[in-house]
């Protein structure tokens, strides 16, 4: 890995958090009032934070930071029900005065190397701009839906929904963090984070006043079956008035529901707040129960967007760590510029839900890039669909269909928590 001349990669200590915030503010275009700026100390896992420091005064003040990134240690649910260790890339920012000099490229190489050394087989992210990360082998593993649900949106009936109880309160990380953890642990949808560190809980519940844009403080709805939480939503309302009367918006930050009854109960509440005209929500998997429960799907104003991007770091570890929905015996030829240990030919033999992935000298049945393998990893986009788009090349007849069926998932992926 080469860092551009005049810069070096470092592990910043917590006492450099204000400098990190300055760089990220410069990259994204925001400024946090000094009285609120200490939030960064709570949300960055400093043992995994990295920064680029200026070493040449021709570049800027020596010792100042020019770029930063960090990552959360997640476990991610994968098809078949297992979880894999994941580096959730976050807080990526290059100061505007240092952009397009290769600092992101250097940080990505560093991120890959350190994540692999920790045994993390995939890296995931939410992209600020979709063009940024594809060149590094990140594929769109979870395309998802966002919706705007009008007040009173009607849902089809679900048995048991009325027996569930609901509480609505201001969000409190200390009290509600465990509820979120508890629900996440039990989510079976591929792409969901099933465990995360305390810093991530602080990030999820972050609610600084300067970032509210006129909305209320962060609130939480929890749905319970007896004492057991089965759904939650973090949200904030913003009031608005028109000549026709109240027309406020509910913005849902994140949500989860463990089954159909919990989904029904949660969304019955979320579309029925007084004075609110609509509820804006994203992180909806294409096959989510919510989608099927809408009586008037057209009225939901659904739109597609990119939810989770995924990069396979350790090809063998990642593919052997997921479940397989059909048997297969296929040789893939992989190109991987950034991580050559993944490149070359691999035989994937799946039987009874598990696969072995071994190096082979045998001829390849298909050629695939890391971006496409990452896109198909969670069972969202199928390999057949990617091949139909000309993104996977088949050499042996039927190989794409065979591998595509083996990698498919009945449950469509989504990452319901952003980072
Ligand atoms: C996006 C960002 C991190 C890129 O950093 P950078 O140091 O300028 O990137 P690099 O110089 O290492 O560029 C690497 C490659 O990515 C390309 N690239 C960088 N940013 C890009 C963008 N926003 N859109 C398209 N391509 C981009 C570069 O052209 C370069 O391509 P090449 O290798 O083919 O020449 C930086 O511009 C930034 O901080 N932007 C604002 C905050 C942000 O979007 N952060 C990402 C959060 S997910």
PDB file of N, CA and C in Angstrom, residues 9-56:
ATOM      1  N   UNK A   9      -0.295   7.624   7.153  1.00  0.00           N
ATOM      2  CA  UNK A   9      -1.462   7.078   7.874  1.00  0.00           C
ATOM      3  C   UNK A   9      -1.126   6.895   9.337  1.00  0.00           C
ATOM      4  N   UNK A  10      -2.049   7.287  10.194  1.00  0.00           N
ATOM      5  CA  UNK A  10      -1.830   7.150  11.642  1.00  0.00           C
ATOM      6  C   UNK A  10      -3.108   6.626  12.317  1.00  0.00           C
ATOM      7  N   UNK A  11      -2.956   6.192  13.554  1.00  0.00           N
ATOM      8  CA  UNK A  11      -4.115   5.847  14.394  1.00  0.00           C
ATOM      9  C   UNK A  11      -4.314   7.003  15.374  1.00  0.00           C
ATOM     10  N   UNK A  12      -5.293   7.866  15.132  1.00  0.00           N
ATOM     11  CA  UNK A  12      -5.449   9.035  16.014  1.00  0.00           C
ATOM     12  C   UNK A  12      -5.965   8.633  17.389  1.00  0.00           C
ATOM     13  N   UNK A  13      -5.434   9.289  18.414  1.00  0.00           N
ATOM     14  CA  UNK A  13      -5.953   9.073  19.766  1.00  0.00           C
ATOM     15  C   UNK A  13      -7.245   9.862  19.937  1.00  0.00           C
ATOM     16  N   UNK A  14      -7.957   9.518  20.983  1.00  0.00           N
ATOM     17  CA  UNK A  14      -9.210  10.203  21.296  1.00  0.00           C
ATOM     18  C   UNK A  14      -9.023  11.721  21.431  1.00  0.00           C
ATOM     19  N   UNK A  15      -7.825  12.135  21.868  1.00  0.00           N
ATOM     20  CA  UNK A  15      -7.634  13.576  22.071  1.00  0.00           C
ATOM     21  C   UNK A  15      -7.541  14.340  20.741  1.00  0.00           C
ATOM     22  N   UNK A  16      -7.603  13.609  19.623  1.00  0.00           N
ATOM     23  CA  UNK A  16      -7.612  14.306  18.326  1.00  0.00           C
ATOM     24  C   UNK A  16      -9.017  14.309  17.710  1.00  0.00           C
ATOM     25  N   UNK A  17     -10.021  14.006  18.543  1.00  0.00           N
ATOM     26  CA  UNK A  17     -11.381  13.880  17.996  1.00  0.00           C
ATOM     27  C   UNK A  17     -11.881  15.197  17.390  1.00  0.00           C
ATOM     28  N   UNK A  18     -11.505  16.339  17.985  1.00  0.00           N
ATOM     29  CA  UNK A  18     -11.979  17.620  17.431  1.00  0.00           C
ATOM     30  C   UNK A  18     -11.400  17.837  16.036  1.00  0.00           C
ATOM     31  N   UNK A  19     -10.141  17.420  15.855  1.00  0.00           N
ATOM     32  CA  UNK A  19      -9.522  17.546  14.521  1.00  0.00           C
ATOM     33  C   UNK A  19     -10.236  16.634  13.517  1.00  0.00           C
ATOM     34  N   UNK A  20     -10.599  15.438  13.981  1.00  0.00           N
ATOM     35  CA  UNK A  20     -11.309  14.505  13.088  1.00  0.00           C
ATOM     36  C   UNK A  20     -12.655  15.091  12.662  1.00  0.00           C
ATOM     37  N   UNK A  21     -13.339  15.682  13.633  1.00  0.00           N
ATOM     38  CA  UNK A  21     -14.646  16.279  13.331  1.00  0.00           C
ATOM     39  C   UNK A  21     -14.479  17.435  12.334  1.00  0.00           C
ATOM     40  N   UNK A  22     -13.402  18.176  12.489  1.00  0.00           N
ATOM     41  CA  UNK A  22     -13.139  19.293  11.578  1.00  0.00           C
ATOM     42  C   UNK A  22     -12.977  18.774  10.141  1.00  0.00           C
ATOM     43  N   UNK A  23     -12.207  17.692   9.986  1.00  0.00           N
ATOM     44  CA  UNK A  23     -11.980  17.130   8.640  1.00  0.00           C
ATOM     45  C   UNK A  23     -13.291  16.625   8.039  1.00  0.00           C
ATOM     46  N   UNK A  24     -14.058  15.895   8.837  1.00  0.00           N
ATOM     47  CA  UNK A  24     -15.308  15.338   8.307  1.00  0.00           C
ATOM     48  C   UNK A  24     -16.314  16.450   8.011  1.00  0.00           C
ATOM     49  N   UNK A  25     -16.340  17.465   8.872  1.00  0.00           N
ATOM     50  CA  UNK A  25     -17.211  18.618   8.607  1.00  0.00           C
ATOM     51  C   UNK A  25     -16.839  19.294   7.296  1.00  0.00           C
ATOM     52  N   UNK A  26     -15.529  19.402   7.046  1.00  0.00           N
ATOM     53  CA  UNK A  26     -15.053  20.000   5.804  1.00  0.00           C
ATOM     54  C   UNK A  26     -15.414  19.126   4.601  1.00  0.00           C
ATOM     55  N   UNK A  27     -15.346  17.818   4.784  1.00  0.00           N
ATOM     56  CA  UNK A  27     -15.652  16.898   3.676  1.00  0.00           C
ATOM     57  C   UNK A  27     -17.139  16.919   3.341  1.00  0.00           C
ATOM     58  N   UNK A  28     -17.984  16.896   4.377  1.00  0.00           N
ATOM     59  CA  UNK A  28     -19.437  16.766   4.134  1.00  0.00           C
ATOM     60  C   UNK A  28     -20.151  18.116   4.047  1.00  0.00           C
ATOM     61  N   UNK A  29     -19.521  19.169   4.561  1.00  0.00           N
ATOM     62  CA  UNK A  29     -20.165  20.471   4.497  1.00  0.00           C
ATOM     63  C   UNK A  29     -21.082  20.755   5.670  1.00  0.00           C
ATOM     64  N   UNK A  30     -20.605  20.487   6.889  1.00  0.00           N
ATOM     65  CA  UNK A  30     -21.378  20.873   8.073  1.00  0.00           C
ATOM     66  C   UNK A  30     -20.440  21.393   9.157  1.00  0.00           C
ATOM     67  N   UNK A  31     -20.984  22.167  10.065  1.00  0.00           N
ATOM     68  CA  UNK A  31     -20.219  22.624  11.234  1.00  0.00           C
ATOM     69  C   UNK A  31     -21.072  22.346  12.463  1.00  0.00           C
ATOM     70  N   UNK A  32     -20.465  21.765  13.476  1.00  0.00           N
ATOM     71  CA  UNK A  32     -21.196  21.474  14.710  1.00  0.00           C
ATOM     72  C   UNK A  32     -20.835  22.535  15.746  1.00  0.00           C
ATOM     73  N   UNK A  33     -21.836  23.171  16.375  1.00  0.00           N
ATOM     74  CA  UNK A  33     -21.513  24.153  17.424  1.00  0.00           C
ATOM     75  C   UNK A  33     -20.631  23.520  18.510  1.00  0.00           C
ATOM     76  N   UNK A  34     -19.690  24.329  19.029  1.00  0.00           N
ATOM     77  CA  UNK A  34     -18.709  23.791  19.988  1.00  0.00           C
ATOM     78  C   UNK A  34     -19.371  23.071  21.154  1.00  0.00           C
ATOM     79  N   UNK A  35     -20.515  23.581  21.616  1.00  0.00           N
ATOM     80  CA  UNK A  35     -21.135  22.971  22.810  1.00  0.00           C
ATOM     81  C   UNK A  35     -21.633  21.539  22.540  1.00  0.00           C
ATOM     82  N   UNK A  36     -21.766  21.174  21.253  1.00  0.00           N
ATOM     83  CA  UNK A  36     -22.254  19.822  20.944  1.00  0.00           C
ATOM     84  C   UNK A  36     -21.171  18.908  20.384  1.00  0.00           C
ATOM     85  N   UNK A  37     -19.973  19.482  20.168  1.00  0.00           N
ATOM     86  CA  UNK A  37     -18.960  18.778  19.375  1.00  0.00           C
ATOM     87  C   UNK A  37     -18.395  17.527  20.042  1.00  0.00           C
ATOM     88  N   UNK A  38     -18.627  17.379  21.363  1.00  0.00           N
ATOM     89  CA  UNK A  38     -18.018  16.220  22.030  1.00  0.00           C
ATOM     90  C   UNK A  38     -18.725  14.897  21.699  1.00  0.00           C
ATOM     91  N   UNK A  39     -19.807  14.951  20.886  1.00  0.00           N
ATOM     92  CA  UNK A  39     -20.509  13.704  20.563  1.00  0.00           C
ATOM     93  C   UNK A  39     -19.583  12.700  19.887  1.00  0.00           C
ATOM     94  N   UNK A  40     -18.613  13.208  19.139  1.00  0.00           N
ATOM     95  CA  UNK A  40     -17.734  12.316  18.380  1.00  0.00           C
ATOM     96  C   UNK A  40     -16.971  11.365  19.309  1.00  0.00           C
ATOM     97  N   UNK A  41     -16.671  11.835  20.527  1.00  0.00           N
ATOM     98  CA  UNK A  41     -15.947  10.981  21.481  1.00  0.00           C
ATOM     99  C   UNK A  41     -16.728   9.716  21.821  1.00  0.00           C
ATOM    100  N   UNK A  42     -18.049   9.832  21.742  1.00  0.00           N
ATOM    101  CA  UNK A  42     -18.882   8.686  22.142  1.00  0.00           C
ATOM    102  C   UNK A  42     -19.137   7.716  20.990  1.00  0.00           C
ATOM    103  N   UNK A  43     -19.074   8.217  19.748  1.00  0.00           N
ATOM    104  CA  UNK A  43     -19.544   7.360  18.649  1.00  0.00           C
ATOM    105  C   UNK A  43     -18.432   6.726  17.810  1.00  0.00           C
ATOM    106  N   UNK A  44     -17.195   7.203  17.981  1.00  0.00           N
ATOM    107  CA  UNK A  44     -16.104   6.623  17.176  1.00  0.00           C
ATOM    108  C   UNK A  44     -15.395   5.523  17.965  1.00  0.00           C
ATOM    109  N   UNK A  45     -15.298   4.325  17.391  1.00  0.00           N
ATOM    110  CA  UNK A  45     -14.483   3.293  18.047  1.00  0.00           C
ATOM    111  C   UNK A  45     -13.009   3.620  17.794  1.00  0.00           C
ATOM    112  N   UNK A  46     -12.387   4.294  18.758  1.00  0.00           N
ATOM    113  CA  UNK A  46     -11.061   4.851  18.493  1.00  0.00           C
ATOM    114  C   UNK A  46      -9.991   3.791  18.248  1.00  0.00           C
ATOM    115  N   UNK A  47     -10.226   2.582  18.732  1.00  0.00           N
ATOM    116  CA  UNK A  47      -9.243   1.544  18.440  1.00  0.00           C
ATOM    117  C   UNK A  47      -9.271   1.158  16.956  1.00  0.00           C
ATOM    118  N   UNK A  48     -10.285   1.619  16.224  1.00  0.00           N
ATOM    119  CA  UNK A  48     -10.383   1.312  14.799  1.00  0.00           C
ATOM    120  C   UNK A  48     -10.402   2.581  13.946  1.00  0.00           C
ATOM    121  N   UNK A  49     -10.077   3.725  14.546  1.00  0.00           N
ATOM    122  CA  UNK A  49     -10.065   4.977  13.777  1.00  0.00           C
ATOM    123  C   UNK A  49      -8.712   5.143  13.108  1.00  0.00           C
ATOM    124  N   UNK A  50      -8.730   5.685  11.898  1.00  0.00           N
ATOM    125  CA  UNK A  50      -7.489   5.955  11.182  1.00  0.00           C
ATOM    126  C   UNK A  50      -7.554   7.359  10.589  1.00  0.00           C
ATOM    127  N   UNK A  51      -6.407   7.936  10.354  1.00  0.00           N
ATOM    128  CA  UNK A  51      -6.385   9.281   9.789  1.00  0.00           C
ATOM    129  C   UNK A  51      -5.154   9.430   8.909  1.00  0.00           C
ATOM    130  N   UNK A  52      -5.212  10.413   8.031  1.00  0.00           N
ATOM    131  CA  UNK A  52      -4.054  10.748   7.206  1.00  0.00           C
ATOM    132  C   UNK A  52      -3.531  12.087   7.715  1.00  0.00           C
ATOM    133  N   UNK A  53      -2.247  12.076   8.070  1.00  0.00           N
ATOM    134  CA  UNK A  53      -1.612  13.272   8.628  1.00  0.00           C
ATOM    135  C   UNK A  53      -0.689  13.885   7.576  1.00  0.00           C
ATOM    136  N   UNK A  54      -0.629  15.204   7.544  1.00  0.00           N
ATOM    137  CA  UNK A  54       0.248  15.897   6.595  1.00  0.00           C
ATOM    138  C   UNK A  54       1.683  15.862   7.138  1.00  0.00           C
ATOM    139  N   UNK A  55       2.633  15.438   6.265  1.00  0.00           N
ATOM    140  CA  UNK A  55       4.042  15.368   6.709  1.00  0.00           C
ATOM    141  C   UNK A  55       4.925  16.355   5.945  1.00  0.00           C
ATOM    142  N   UNK A  56       4.344  17.040   4.973  1.00  0.00           N
ATOM    143  CA  UNK A  56       5.138  17.947   4.133  1.00  0.00           C
ATOM    144  C   UNK A  56       4.435  19.302   4.109  1.00  0.00           C
TER     145      UNK A  56
END
